[in-house]
Short mmCIF file of C-alpha atoms in Angstrom, two decimals:
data_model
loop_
_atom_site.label_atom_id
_atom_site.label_comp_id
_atom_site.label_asym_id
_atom_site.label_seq_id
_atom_site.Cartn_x
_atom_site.Cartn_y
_atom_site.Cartn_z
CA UNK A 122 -37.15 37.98 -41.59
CA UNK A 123 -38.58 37.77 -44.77
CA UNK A 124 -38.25 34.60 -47.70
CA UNK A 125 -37.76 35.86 -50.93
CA UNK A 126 -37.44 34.72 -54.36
CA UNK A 127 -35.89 35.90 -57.45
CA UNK A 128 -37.47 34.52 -60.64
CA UNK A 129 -36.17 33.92 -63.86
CA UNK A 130 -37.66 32.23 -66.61
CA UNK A 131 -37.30 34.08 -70.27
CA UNK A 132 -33.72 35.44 -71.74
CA UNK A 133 -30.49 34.05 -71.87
CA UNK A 134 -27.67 36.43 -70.26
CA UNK A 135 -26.94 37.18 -66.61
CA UNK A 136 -28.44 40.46 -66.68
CA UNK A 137 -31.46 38.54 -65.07
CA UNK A 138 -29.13 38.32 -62.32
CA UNK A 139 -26.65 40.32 -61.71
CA UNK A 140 -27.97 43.44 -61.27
CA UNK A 141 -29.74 41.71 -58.18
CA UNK A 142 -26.49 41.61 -56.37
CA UNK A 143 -26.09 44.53 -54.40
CA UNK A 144 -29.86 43.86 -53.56
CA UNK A 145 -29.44 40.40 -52.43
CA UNK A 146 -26.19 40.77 -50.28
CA UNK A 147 -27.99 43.33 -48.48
CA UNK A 148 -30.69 41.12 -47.58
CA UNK A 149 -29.15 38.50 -46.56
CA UNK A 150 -26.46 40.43 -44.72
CA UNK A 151 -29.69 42.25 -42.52
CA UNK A 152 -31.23 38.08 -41.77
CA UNK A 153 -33.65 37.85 -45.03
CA UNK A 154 -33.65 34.71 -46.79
CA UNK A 155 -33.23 34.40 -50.40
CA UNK A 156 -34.19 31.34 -52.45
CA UNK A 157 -34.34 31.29 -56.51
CA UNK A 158 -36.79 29.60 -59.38
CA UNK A 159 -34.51 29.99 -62.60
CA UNK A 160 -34.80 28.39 -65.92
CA UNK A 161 -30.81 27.57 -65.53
CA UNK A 162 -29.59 26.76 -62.00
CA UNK A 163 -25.60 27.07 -63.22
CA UNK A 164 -25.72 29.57 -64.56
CA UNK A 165 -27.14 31.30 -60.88
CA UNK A 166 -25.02 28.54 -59.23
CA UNK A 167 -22.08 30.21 -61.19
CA UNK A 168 -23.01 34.13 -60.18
CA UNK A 169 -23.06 32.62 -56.56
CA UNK A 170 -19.95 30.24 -56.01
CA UNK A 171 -19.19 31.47 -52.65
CA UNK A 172 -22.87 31.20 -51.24
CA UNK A 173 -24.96 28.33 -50.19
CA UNK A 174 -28.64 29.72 -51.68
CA UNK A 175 -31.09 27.38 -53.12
CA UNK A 176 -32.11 27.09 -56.61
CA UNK A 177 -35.08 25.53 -57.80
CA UNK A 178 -35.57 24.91 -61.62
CA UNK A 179 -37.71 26.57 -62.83
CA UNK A 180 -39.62 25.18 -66.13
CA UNK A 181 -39.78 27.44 -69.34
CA UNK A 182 -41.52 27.40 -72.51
CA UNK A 183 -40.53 27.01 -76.27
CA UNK A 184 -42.34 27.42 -79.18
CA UNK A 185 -41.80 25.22 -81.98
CA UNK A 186 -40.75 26.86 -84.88
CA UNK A 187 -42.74 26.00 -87.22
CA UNK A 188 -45.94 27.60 -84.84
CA UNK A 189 -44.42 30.94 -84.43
CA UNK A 190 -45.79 34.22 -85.45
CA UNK A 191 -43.58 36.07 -87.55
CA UNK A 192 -41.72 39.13 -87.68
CA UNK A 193 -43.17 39.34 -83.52
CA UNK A 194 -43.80 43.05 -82.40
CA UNK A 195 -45.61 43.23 -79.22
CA UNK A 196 -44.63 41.65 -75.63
CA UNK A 197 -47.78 39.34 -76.24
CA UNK A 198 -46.26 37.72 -79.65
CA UNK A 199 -42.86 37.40 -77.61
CA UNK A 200 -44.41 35.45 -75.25
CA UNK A 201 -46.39 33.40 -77.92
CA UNK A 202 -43.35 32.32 -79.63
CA UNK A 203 -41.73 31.68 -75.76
CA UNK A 204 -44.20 28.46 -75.04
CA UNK A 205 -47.33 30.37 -74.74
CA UNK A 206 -48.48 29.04 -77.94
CA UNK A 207 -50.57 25.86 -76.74
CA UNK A 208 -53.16 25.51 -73.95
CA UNK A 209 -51.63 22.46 -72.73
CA UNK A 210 -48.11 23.36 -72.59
CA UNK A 211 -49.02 26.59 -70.81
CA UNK A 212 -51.41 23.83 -68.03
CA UNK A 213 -48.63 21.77 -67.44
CA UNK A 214 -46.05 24.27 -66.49
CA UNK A 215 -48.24 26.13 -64.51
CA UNK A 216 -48.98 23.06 -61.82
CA UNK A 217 -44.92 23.20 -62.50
CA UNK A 218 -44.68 26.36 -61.43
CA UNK A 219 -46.97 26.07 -58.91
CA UNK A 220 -45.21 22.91 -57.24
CA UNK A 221 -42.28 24.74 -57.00
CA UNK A 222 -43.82 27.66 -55.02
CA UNK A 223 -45.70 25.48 -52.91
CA UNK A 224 -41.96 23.79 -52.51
CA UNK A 225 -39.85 27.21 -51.69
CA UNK A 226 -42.27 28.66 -49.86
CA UNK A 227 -41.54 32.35 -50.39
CA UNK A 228 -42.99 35.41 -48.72
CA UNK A 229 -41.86 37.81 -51.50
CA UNK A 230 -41.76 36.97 -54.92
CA UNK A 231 -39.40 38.98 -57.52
CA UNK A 232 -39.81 38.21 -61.00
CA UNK A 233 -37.42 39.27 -63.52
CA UNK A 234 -38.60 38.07 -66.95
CA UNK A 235 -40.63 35.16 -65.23
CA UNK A 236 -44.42 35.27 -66.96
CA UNK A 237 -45.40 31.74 -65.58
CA UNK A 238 -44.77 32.67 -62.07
CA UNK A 239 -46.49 35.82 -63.05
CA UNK A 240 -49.68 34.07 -64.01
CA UNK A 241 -49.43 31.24 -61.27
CA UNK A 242 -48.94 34.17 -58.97
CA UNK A 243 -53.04 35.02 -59.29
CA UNK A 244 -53.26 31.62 -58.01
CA UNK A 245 -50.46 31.47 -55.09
CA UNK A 246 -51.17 35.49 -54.36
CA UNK A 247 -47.81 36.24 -53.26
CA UNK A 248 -47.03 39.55 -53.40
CA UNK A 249 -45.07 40.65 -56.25
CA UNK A 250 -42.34 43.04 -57.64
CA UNK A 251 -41.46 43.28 -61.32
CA UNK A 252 -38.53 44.10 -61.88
CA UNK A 253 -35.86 44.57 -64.85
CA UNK A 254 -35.91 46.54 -68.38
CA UNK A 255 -38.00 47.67 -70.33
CA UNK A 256 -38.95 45.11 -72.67
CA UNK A 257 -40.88 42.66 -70.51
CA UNK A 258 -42.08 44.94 -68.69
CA UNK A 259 -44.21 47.34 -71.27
CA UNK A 260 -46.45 50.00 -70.43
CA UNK A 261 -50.28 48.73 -69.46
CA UNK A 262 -51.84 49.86 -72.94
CA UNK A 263 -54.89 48.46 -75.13
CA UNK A 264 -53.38 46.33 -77.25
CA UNK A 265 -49.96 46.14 -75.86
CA UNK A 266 -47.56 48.48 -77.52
CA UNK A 267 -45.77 47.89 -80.73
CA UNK A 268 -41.81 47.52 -80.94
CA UNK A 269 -41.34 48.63 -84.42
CA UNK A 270 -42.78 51.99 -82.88
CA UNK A 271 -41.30 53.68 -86.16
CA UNK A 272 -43.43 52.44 -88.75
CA UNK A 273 -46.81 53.58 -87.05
CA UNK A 274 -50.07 52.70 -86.18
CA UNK A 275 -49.99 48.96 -86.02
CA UNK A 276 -52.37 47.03 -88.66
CA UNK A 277 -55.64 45.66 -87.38
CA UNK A 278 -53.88 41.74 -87.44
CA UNK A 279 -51.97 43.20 -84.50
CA UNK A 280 -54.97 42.90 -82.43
CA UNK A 281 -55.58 40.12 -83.55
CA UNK A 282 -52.55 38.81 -82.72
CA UNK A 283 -52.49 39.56 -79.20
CA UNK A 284 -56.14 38.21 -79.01
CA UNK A 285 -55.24 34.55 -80.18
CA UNK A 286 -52.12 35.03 -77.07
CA UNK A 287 -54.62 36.00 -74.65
CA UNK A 288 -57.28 33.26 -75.58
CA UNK A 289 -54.22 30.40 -74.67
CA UNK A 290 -53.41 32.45 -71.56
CA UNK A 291 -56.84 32.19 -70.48
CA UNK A 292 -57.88 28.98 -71.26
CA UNK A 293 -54.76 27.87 -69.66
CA UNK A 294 -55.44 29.66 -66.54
CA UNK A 295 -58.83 28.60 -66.26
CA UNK A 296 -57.72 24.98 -65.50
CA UNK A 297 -56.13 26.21 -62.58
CA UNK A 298 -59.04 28.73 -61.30
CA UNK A 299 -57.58 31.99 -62.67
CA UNK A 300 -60.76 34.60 -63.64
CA UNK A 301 -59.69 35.17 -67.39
CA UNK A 302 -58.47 38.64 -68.34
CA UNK A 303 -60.29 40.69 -70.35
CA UNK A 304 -57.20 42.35 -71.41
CA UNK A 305 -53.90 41.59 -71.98
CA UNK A 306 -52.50 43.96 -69.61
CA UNK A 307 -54.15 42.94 -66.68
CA UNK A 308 -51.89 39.59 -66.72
CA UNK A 309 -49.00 42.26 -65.37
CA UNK A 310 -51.09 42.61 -61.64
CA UNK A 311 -48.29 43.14 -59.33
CA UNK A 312 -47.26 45.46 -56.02
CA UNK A 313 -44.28 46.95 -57.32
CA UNK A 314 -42.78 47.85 -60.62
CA UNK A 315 -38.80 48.18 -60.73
CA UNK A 316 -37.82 49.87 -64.46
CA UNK A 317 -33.83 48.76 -63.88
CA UNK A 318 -33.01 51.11 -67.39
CA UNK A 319 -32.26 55.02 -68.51
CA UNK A 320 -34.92 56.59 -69.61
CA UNK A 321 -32.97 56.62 -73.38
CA UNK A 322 -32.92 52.48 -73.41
CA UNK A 323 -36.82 51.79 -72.82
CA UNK A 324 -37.99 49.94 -75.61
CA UNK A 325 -40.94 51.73 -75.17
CA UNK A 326 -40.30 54.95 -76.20
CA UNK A 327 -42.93 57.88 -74.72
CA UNK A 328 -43.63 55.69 -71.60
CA UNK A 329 -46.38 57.44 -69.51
CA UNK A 330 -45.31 57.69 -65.92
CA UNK A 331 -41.79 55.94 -66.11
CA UNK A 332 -40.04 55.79 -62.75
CA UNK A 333 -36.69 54.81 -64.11
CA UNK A 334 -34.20 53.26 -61.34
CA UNK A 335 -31.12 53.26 -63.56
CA UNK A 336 -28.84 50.28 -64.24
CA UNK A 337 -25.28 50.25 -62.17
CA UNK A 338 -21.99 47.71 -62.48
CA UNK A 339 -20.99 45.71 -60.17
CA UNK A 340 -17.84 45.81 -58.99
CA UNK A 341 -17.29 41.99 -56.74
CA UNK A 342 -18.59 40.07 -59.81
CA UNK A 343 -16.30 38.70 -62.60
CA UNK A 344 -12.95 37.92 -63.16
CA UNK A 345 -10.19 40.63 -63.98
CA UNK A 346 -9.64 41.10 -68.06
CA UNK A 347 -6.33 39.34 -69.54
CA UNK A 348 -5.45 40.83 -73.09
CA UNK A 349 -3.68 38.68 -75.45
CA UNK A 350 -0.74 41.66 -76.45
CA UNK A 351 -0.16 45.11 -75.28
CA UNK A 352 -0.08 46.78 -78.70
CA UNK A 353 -3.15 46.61 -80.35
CA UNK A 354 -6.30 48.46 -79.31
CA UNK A 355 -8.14 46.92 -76.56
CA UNK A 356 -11.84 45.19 -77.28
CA UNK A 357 -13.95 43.65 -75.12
CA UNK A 358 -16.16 40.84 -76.84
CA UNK A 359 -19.19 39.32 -75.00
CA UNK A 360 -20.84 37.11 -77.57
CA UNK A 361 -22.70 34.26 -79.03
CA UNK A 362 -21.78 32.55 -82.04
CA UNK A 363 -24.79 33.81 -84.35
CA UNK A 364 -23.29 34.97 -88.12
CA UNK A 365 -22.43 38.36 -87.63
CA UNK A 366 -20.77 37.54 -84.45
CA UNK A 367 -18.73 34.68 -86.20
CA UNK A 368 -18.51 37.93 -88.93
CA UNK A 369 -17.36 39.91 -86.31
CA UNK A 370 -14.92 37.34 -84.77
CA UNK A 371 -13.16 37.33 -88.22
CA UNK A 372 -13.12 41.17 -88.40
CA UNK A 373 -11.62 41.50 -85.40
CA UNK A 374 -8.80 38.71 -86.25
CA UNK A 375 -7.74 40.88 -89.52
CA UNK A 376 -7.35 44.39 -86.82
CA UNK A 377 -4.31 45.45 -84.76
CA UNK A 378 -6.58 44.59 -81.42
CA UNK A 379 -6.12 42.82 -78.47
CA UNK A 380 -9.38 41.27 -77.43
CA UNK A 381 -10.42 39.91 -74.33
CA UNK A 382 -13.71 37.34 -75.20
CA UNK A 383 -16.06 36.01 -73.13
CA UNK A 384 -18.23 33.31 -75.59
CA UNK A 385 -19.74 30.77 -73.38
CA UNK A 386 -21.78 28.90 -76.22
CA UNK A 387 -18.75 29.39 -79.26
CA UNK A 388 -17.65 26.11 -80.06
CA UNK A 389 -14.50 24.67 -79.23
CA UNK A 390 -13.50 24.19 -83.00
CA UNK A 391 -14.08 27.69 -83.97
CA UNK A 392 -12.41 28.85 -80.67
CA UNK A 393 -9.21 27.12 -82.13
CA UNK A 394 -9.33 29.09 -85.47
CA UNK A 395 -8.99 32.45 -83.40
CA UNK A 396 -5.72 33.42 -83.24
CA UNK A 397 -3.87 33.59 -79.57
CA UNK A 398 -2.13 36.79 -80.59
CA UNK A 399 -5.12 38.79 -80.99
CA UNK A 400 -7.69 36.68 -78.75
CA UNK A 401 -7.76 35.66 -75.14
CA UNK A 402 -11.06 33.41 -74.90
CA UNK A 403 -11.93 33.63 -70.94
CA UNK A 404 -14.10 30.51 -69.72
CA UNK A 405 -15.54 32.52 -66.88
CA UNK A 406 -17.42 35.94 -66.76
CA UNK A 407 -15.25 38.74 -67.11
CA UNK A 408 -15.35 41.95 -64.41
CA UNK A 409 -17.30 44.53 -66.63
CA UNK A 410 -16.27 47.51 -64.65
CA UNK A 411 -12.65 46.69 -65.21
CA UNK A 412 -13.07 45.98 -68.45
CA UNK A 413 -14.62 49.05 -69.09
CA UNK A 414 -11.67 50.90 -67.43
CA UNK A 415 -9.37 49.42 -69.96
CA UNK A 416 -10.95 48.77 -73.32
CA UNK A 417 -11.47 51.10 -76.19
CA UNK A 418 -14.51 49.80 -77.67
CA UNK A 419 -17.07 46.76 -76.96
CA UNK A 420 -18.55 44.32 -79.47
CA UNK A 421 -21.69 42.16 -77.99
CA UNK A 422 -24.72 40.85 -79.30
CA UNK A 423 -26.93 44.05 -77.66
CA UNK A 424 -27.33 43.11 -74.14
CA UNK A 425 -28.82 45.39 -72.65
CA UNK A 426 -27.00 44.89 -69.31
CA UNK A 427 -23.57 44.96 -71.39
CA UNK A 428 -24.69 47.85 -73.59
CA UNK A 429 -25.20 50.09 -70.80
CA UNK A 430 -22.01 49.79 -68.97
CA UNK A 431 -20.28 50.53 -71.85
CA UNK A 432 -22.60 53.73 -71.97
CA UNK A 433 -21.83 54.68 -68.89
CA UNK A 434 -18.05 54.06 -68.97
CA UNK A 435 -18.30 56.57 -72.43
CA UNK A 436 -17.16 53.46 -74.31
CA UNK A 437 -18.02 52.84 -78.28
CA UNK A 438 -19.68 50.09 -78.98
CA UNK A 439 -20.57 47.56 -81.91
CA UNK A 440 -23.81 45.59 -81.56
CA UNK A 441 -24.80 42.31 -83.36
CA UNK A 442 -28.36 41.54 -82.20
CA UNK A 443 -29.86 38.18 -82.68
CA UNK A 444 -33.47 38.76 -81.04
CA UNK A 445 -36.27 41.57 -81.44
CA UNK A 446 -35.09 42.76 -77.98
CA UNK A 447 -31.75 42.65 -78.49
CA UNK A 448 -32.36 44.55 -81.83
CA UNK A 449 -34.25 47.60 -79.79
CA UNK A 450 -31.40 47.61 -77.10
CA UNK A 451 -29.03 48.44 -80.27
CA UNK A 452 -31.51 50.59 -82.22
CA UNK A 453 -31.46 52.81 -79.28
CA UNK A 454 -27.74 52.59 -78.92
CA UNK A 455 -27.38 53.97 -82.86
CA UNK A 456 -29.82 56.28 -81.77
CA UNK A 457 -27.47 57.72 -79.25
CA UNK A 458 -24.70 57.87 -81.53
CA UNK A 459 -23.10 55.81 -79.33
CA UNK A 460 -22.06 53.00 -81.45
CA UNK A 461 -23.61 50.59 -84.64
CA UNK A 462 -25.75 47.36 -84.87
CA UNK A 463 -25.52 44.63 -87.58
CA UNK A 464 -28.57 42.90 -87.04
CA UNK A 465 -28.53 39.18 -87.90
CA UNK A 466 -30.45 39.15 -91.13
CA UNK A 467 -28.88 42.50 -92.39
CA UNK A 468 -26.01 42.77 -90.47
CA UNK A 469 -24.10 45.03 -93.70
CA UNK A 470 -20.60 45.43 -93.72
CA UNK A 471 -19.22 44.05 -90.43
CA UNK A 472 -15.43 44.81 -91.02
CA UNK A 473 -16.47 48.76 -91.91
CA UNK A 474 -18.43 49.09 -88.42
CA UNK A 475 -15.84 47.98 -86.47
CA UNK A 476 -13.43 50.29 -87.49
CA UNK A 477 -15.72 53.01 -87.25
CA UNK A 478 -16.05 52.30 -83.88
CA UNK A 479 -12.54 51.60 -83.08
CA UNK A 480 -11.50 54.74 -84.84
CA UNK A 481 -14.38 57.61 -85.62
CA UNK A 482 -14.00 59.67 -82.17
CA UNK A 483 -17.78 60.81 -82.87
CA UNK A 484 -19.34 57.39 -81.33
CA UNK A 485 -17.09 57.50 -78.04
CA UNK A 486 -17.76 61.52 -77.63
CA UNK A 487 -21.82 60.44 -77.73
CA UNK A 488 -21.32 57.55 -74.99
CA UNK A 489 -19.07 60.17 -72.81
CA UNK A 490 -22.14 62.40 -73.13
CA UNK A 491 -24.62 60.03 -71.78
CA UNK A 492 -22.00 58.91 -69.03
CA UNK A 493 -21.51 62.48 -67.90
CA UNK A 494 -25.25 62.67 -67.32
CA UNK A 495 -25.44 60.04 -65.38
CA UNK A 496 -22.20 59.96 -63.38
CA UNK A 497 -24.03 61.15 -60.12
CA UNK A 498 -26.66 58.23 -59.70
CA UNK A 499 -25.45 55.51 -57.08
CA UNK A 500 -26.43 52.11 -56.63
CA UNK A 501 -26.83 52.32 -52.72
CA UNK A 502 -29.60 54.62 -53.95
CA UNK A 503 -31.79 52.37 -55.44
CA UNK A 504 -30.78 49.40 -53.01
CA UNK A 505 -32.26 51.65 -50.55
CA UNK A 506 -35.27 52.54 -52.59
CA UNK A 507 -35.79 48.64 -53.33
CA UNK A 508 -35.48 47.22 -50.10
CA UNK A 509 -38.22 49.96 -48.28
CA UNK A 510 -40.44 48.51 -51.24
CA UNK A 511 -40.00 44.99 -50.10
CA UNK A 512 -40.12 46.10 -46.24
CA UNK A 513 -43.59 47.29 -47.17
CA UNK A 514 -44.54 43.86 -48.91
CA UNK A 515 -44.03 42.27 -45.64
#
């Protein structure tokens, strides 16, 4: 029997989680124990009502705004603007982070979007899967790859850049008896790399050597859809309230729709402005494959866990991305043809996207496509391939 941990530090949705389900039922049903260090114990505590695991908070960074480098495009500036911006900061949560190992006592550690139990781990040695999309974890280059891949060669400031990152990281890590790293990709040491994406959705486009696992619903997790009126065209909205999803919100109000929202951090006085004919706000995660089933179209803020079922269920989508990965996640979708983003500072006309999507059969013929192609991959697959990596981390 084997103790392992899931980690979760950076990112805000449950797609640091979820897809871990089928995984972690499996170990616990064969005797392994499974703990979790997570930057938001509800919202785990919430995924896991029924079961009695332990959660152990796990501390997380954030960078003031005023000290944040703009307009980030590398994994290294992320982080920067993520609370690796000051030697001190970075010290202190590592002896956090490092408590709270010495605390749950793991075997195995799994870290999905975790980089201070990534760089504690050169202390604790623990051996180590990374797992999740693409974004965090980015191909081992020198520097670091760019995101805005489309506009070139980066300038010689984007060395720079990942330089001033590297010097905290190091000075940080010396306090605690970590050899610094003479690059910036040698901070990703680990025993086993799990890319949870399609091929199509790496943020990193032309990865060398990209073993992708795929990304699969779950089908015990959420609550069945409810749909204010049988009439209108079914949406699914998972959002938060930036402007273009308030935008959106209002867009959706002036359609013949029926929408079934799940907005965790809207406000309760704009949630009484929707109307109850059109919306049904749901308090409580919402089954995604069901959804799927029954919608015509998603709206979300580019998720990339969200983004892909709709994919693979041949489902439209409209994207409203309020962060550079979330912005990459819909890039890719627009790629596809798939579906349209209205980005936060250039979000265009909100009302026109949405009925494109709703009714311009083009976008939901390009997400049948990419369904089609992957309608023979199974989740028991890569639960199998997953848990012979871990048997071998023993």
């Amino acid at each position: 029997m084997a103790r392992i941990a899931f980690c979760w530090e950076l990112g805000r949705g449950l797609g640091h989680i979820v897809p871990h389900l089928d995984l972690i039922r499996r170990l616990v049903a064969r005797g392994d124990e499974v703990v979790f260090l997570a930057q938001d114990p509800a919202r785990v505590e919430s995924v896991f009502r029924h079961e009695n695991f332990t959660v152990y908070p796990l501390a997380h960074g954030h960078t003031p705004v005023a000290d944040r480098m703009r307009n980030a495009d590398s994994f290294p500036q992320v982080l920067f603007n993520s609370g690796f911006h000051d030697v001190d900061v970075v010290h202190a949560r590592l002896l956090d982070v490092l408590a709270t190992l010495e605390r749950a006592a793991p075997d195995i550690l799994v870290c999905d979007y975790a980089p201070s139990v990534m760089l504690a781990n050169h202390v604790a040695r623990r051996p180590l899967v990374l797992s999740g999309y693409g974004f965090w974890n980015p191909p081992r280059s020198v520097p670091m790859p760019r995101f805005r891949y489309w506009l070139g060669p980066p300038a010689e400031s984007f060395a720079e850049r990942e330089a001033t990152v590297l010097a905290v990281i190091n000075d940080a890590g010396a306090r605690i008896g970590i050899a610094p790293f003479r690059t910036f990709a040698e901070f990703f040491t680990a025993d086993r790399l799990w890319l949870c994406i399609y091929e199509e959705l790496d943020s990193y486009a032309g990865r060398p050597d990209g073993h992708y696992l795929g990304m699969f619903t779950d089908h015990d997790f959420g609550t069945p859809p409810q749909w204010p009126n049988e009439h209108g065209l079914k949406v699914f909205a998972y959002l938060t309230p930036g402007r273009s999803g308030l935008a959106a919100l209002a867009a959706l109000a002036a359609q013949p729709v029926s929408v079934c929202l799940y907005a965790p951090r809207l406000a309760d006085a704009a949630a009484k402005n929707l109307p109850t004919a059109v919306f049904h706000r749901c308090t409580t995660p919402v089954s995604l494959p069901a959804v799927s089933r029954e919608c015509r179209a998603f709206v979300n803020n580019g998720n990339l866990s969200t983004s892909t079922i709709a994919l693979l269920a041949g489902k439209p989508q409209l994207c409203l991305p309020e962060s550079a990965e979330q912005y990459l996640n819909a890039r890719r979708i627009e790629l596809l043809g798939a579906g349209l983003a209205a980005p936060q500072r250039h979000p265009g006309h909100v009302a026109g996207k949405l009925q494109a999507i709703l009714h311009e059969p083009g976008y939901a013929r390009a997400a049948a496509r990419f369904a089609h192609k992957y309608a023979g991959r199974r989740l028991s697959d890569r639960t199998e391939y997953m848990l012979a990596d871990l048997d071998e981390l023993r």
